[in-house]
mmCIF file of C-alpha atoms and ligand atoms in Angstrom:
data_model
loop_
_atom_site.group_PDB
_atom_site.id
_atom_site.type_symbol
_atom_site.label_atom_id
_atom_site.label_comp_id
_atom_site.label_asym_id
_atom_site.label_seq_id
_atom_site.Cartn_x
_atom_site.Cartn_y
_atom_site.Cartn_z
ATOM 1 C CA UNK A 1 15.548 -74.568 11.356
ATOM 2 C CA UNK A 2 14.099 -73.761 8.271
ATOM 3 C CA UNK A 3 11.611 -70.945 7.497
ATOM 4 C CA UNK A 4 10.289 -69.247 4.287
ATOM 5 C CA UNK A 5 8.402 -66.315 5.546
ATOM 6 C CA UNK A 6 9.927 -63.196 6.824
ATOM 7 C CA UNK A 7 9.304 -62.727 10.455
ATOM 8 C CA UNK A 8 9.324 -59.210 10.598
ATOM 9 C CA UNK A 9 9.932 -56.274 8.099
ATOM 10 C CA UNK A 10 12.776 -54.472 9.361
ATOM 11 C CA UNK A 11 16.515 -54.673 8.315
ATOM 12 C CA UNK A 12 19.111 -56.619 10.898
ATOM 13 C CA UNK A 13 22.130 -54.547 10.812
ATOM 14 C CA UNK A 14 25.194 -56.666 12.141
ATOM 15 C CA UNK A 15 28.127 -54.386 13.860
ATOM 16 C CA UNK A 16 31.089 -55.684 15.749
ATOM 17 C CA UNK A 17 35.270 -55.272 15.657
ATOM 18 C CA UNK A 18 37.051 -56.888 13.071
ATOM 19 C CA UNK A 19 36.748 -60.485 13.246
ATOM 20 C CA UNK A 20 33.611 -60.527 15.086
ATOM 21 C CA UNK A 21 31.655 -62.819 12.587
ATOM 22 C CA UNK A 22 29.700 -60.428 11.035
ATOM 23 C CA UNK A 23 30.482 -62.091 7.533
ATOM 24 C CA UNK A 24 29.846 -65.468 8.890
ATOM 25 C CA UNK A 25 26.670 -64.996 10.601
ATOM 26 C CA UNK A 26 25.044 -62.975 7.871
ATOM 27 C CA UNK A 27 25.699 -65.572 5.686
ATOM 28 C CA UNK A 28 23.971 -68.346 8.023
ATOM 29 C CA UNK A 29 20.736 -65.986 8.739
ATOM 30 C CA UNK A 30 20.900 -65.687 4.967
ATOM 31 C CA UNK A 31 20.552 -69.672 4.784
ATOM 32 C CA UNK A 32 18.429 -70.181 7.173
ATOM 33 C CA UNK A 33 15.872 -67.187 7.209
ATOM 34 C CA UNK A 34 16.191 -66.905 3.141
ATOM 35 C CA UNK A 35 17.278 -63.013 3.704
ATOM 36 C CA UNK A 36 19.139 -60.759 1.912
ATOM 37 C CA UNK A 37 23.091 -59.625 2.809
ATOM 38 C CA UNK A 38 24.773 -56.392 1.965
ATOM 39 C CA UNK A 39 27.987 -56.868 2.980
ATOM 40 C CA UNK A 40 29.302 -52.970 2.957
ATOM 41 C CA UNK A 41 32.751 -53.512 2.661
ATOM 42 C CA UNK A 42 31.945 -56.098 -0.808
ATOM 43 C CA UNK A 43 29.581 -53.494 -2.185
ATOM 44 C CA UNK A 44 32.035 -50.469 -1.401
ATOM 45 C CA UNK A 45 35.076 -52.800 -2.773
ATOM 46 C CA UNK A 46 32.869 -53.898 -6.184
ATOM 47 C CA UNK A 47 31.495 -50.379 -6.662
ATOM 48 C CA UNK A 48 34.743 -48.899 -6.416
ATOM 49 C CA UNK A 49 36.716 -51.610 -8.061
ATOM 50 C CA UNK A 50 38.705 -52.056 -5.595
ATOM 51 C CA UNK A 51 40.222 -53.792 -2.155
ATOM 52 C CA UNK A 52 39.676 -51.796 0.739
ATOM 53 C CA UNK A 53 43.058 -51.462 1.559
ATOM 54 C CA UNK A 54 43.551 -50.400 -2.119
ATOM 55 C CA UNK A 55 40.818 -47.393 -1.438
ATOM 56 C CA UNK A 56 42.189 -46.647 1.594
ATOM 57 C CA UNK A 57 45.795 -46.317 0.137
ATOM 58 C CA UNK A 58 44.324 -44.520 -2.798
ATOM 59 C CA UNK A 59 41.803 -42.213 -1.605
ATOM 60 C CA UNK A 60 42.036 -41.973 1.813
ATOM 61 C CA UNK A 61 40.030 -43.186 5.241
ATOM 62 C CA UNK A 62 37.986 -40.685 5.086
ATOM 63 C CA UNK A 63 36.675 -41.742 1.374
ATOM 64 C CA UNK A 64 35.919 -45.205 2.519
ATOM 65 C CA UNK A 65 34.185 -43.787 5.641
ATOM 66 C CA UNK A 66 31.847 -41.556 3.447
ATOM 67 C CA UNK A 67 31.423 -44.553 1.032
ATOM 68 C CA UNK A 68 30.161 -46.290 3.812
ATOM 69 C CA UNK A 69 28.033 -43.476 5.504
ATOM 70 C CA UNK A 70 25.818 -43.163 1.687
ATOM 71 C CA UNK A 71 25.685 -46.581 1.675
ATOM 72 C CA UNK A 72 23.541 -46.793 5.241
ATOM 73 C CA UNK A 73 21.237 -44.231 3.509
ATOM 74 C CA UNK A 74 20.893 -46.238 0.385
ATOM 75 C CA UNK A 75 19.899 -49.026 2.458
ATOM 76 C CA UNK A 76 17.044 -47.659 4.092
ATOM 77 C CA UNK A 77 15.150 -48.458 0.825
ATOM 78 C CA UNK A 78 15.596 -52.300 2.051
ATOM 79 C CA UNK A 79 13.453 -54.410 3.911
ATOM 80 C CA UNK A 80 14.104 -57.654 5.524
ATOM 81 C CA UNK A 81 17.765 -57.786 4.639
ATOM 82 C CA UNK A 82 20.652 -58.377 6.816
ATOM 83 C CA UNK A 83 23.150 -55.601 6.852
ATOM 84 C CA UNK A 84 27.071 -56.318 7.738
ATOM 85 C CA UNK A 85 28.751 -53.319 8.593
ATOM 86 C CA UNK A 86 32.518 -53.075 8.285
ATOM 87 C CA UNK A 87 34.326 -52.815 11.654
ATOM 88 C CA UNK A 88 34.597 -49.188 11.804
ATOM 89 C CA UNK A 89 30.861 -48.188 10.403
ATOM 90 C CA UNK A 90 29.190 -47.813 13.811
ATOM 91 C CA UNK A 91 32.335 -44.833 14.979
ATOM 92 C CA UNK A 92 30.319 -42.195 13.317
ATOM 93 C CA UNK A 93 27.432 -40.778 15.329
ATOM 94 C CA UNK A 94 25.301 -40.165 11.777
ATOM 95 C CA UNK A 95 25.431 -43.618 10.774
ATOM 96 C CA UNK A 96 24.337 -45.265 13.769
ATOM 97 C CA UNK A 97 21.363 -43.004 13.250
ATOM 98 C CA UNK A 98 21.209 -44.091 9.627
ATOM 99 C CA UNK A 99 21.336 -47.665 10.678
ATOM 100 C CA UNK A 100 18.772 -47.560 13.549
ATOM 101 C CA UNK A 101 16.304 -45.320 10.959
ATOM 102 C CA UNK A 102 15.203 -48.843 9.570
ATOM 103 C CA UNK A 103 17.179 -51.344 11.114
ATOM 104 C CA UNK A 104 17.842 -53.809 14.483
ATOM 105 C CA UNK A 105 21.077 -53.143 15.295
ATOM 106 C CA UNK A 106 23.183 -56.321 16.583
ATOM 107 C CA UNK A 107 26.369 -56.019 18.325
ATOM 108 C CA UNK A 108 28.565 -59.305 17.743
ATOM 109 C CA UNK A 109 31.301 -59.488 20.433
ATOM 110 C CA UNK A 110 34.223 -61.730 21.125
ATOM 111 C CA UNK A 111 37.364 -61.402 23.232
ATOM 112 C CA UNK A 112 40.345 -60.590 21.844
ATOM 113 C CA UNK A 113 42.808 -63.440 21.910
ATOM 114 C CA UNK A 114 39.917 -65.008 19.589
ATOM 115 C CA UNK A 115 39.873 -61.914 17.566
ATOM 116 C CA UNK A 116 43.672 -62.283 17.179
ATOM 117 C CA UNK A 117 43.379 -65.399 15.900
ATOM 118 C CA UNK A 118 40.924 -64.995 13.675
ATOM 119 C CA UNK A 119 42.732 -61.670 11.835
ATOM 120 C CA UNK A 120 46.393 -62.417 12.048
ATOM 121 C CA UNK A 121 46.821 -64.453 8.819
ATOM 122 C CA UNK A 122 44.871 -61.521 6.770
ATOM 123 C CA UNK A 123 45.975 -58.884 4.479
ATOM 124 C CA UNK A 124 42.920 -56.983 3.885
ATOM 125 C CA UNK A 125 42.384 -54.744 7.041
ATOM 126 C CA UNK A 126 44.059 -51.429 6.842
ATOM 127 C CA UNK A 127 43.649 -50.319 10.544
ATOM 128 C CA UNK A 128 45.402 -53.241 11.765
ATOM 129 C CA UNK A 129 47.632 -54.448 9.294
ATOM 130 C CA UNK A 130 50.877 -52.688 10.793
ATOM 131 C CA UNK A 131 49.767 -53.498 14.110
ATOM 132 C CA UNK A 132 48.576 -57.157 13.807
ATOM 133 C CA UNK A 133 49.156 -57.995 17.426
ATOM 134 C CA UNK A 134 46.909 -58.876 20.632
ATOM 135 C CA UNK A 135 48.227 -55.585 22.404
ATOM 136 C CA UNK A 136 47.010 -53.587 19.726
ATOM 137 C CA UNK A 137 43.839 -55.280 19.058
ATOM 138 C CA UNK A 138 43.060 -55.256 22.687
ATOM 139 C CA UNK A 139 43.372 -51.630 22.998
ATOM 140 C CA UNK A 140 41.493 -50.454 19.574
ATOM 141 C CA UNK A 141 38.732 -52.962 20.548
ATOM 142 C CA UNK A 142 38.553 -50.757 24.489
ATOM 143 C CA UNK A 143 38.651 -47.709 22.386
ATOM 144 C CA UNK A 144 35.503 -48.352 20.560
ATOM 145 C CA UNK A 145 34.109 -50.220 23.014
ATOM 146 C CA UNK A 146 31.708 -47.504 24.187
ATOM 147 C CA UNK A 147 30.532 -46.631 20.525
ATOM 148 C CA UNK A 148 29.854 -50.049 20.057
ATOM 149 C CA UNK A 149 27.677 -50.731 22.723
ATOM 150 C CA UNK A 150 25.621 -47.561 22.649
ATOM 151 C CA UNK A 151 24.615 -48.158 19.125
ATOM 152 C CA UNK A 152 23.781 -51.818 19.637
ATOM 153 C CA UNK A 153 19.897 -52.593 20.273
ATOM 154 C CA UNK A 154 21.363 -56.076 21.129
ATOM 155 C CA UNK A 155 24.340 -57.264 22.238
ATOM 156 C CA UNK A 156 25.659 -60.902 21.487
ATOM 157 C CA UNK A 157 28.652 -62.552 22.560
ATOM 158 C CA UNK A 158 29.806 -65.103 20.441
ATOM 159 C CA UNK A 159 32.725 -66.788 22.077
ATOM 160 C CA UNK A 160 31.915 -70.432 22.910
ATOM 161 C CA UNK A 161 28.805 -71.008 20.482
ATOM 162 C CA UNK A 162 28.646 -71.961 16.944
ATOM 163 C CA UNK A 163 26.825 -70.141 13.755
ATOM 164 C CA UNK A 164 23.429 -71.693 14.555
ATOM 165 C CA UNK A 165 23.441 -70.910 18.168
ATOM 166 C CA UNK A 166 24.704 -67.425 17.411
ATOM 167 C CA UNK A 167 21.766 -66.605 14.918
ATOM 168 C CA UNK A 168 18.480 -68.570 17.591
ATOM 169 C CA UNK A 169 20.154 -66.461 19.954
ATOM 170 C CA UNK A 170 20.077 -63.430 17.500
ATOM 171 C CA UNK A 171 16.099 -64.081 16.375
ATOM 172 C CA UNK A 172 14.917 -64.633 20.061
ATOM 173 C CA UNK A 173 16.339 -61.198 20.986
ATOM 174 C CA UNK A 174 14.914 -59.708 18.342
ATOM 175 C CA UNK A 175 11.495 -60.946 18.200
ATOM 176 C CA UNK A 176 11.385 -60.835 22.164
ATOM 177 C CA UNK A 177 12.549 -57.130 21.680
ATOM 178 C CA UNK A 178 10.093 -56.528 19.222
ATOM 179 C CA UNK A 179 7.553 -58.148 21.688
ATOM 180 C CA UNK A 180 8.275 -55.574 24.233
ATOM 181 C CA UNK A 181 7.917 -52.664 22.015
ATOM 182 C CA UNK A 182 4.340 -53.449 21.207
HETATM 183 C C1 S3P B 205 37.391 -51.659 9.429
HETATM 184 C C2 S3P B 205 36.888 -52.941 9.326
HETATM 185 C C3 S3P B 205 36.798 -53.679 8.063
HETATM 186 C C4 S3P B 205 36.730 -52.703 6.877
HETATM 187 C C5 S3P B 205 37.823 -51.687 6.945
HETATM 188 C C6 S3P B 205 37.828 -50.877 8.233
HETATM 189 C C7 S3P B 205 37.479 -51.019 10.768
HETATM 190 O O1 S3P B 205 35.668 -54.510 8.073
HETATM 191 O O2 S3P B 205 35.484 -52.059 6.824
HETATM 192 O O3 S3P B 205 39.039 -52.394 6.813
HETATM 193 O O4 S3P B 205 37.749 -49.811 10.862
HETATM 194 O O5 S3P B 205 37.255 -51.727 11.787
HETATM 195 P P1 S3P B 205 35.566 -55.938 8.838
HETATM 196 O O6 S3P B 205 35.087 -55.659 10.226
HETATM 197 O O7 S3P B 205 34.557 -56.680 8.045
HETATM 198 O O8 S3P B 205 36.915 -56.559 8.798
#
């Protein structure tokens, strides 16, 4: 699947729980669709010169959250670029409104045994780090659960399916939702 041209003007903003894929898929739409990533939590690290978990021990959550709330704004000025949120981005009712200003918003979802898997050898997540277990990951994932899904235009689950499947499955739901708009 290769194409040059951008098929519509908008930003995709990717949202999901830790481990989620967000990274990952950006990076494949990036390959195969030729668009632009911001990955928030590399901008926010680079900009502040910084880990996250360093920012987060230094400044605070709240810091980070802010960092990440000025960031949505800045992004409006971006079209046809592919947005990965940090895990925790979509929590705050003004940044869901930032994102959707512009933006498609796509919720990536997975269950949490593969979650588990996929963070428990990390050091680099703050909100889980002294937790790192399915029990805990379980119940922070049902916490934000609702958040999630009422900011997400469209929901994906990604359990089961690789990269390329994930991001067909992402561009039909977005041009068929764009379809249905017009
Ligand atoms: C967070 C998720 C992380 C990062 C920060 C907080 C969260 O991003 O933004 O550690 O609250 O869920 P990833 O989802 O990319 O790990």
């Amino acid at each position: 699947m290769e194409q040059s041209k951008a098929l519509f003007d908008f930003n995709l903003v990717l949202i999901g729980f830790m481990g989620t894929g967000k990274t990952t898929i950006s990076n494949t739409l990036q390959h195969i669709f030729a668009m632009d990533v911001i990955e928030m939590d590399q901008m926010i690290e680079e900009r502040e010169g910084m880990s996250i978990s360093e920012i987060f021990e230094t400044y605070g959550e709240q810091y980070f959250r802010d960092a990440e709330t000025n960031l949505l704004i800045e992004m409006q000025e971006r079209k046809n670029v592919v947005i990965s949120c940090g895990g925790g981005t979509p929590l705050r009712e003004v940044n869901v409104a930032e994102m959707k200003k512009n933006g498609k918003v796509i919720l990536l979802t997975a269950e949490p045994e593969t979650i588990f898997e996929r963070v428990k050898d990390s050091h680099d997540r703050p909100v889980i780090e002294k937790n790192k277990n399915l029990s805990f990951i379980t119940e922070l994932m049902e916490e934000r659960r609702p958040k999630y899904e009422a900011a997400a235009d469209i929901i994906i689950h990604t359990d089961h399916k690789n990269e390329d499947q994930i991001c067909e499955e992402i561009i039909e739901k977005v041009l068929a939702s764009e379809e249905a708009r017009h």
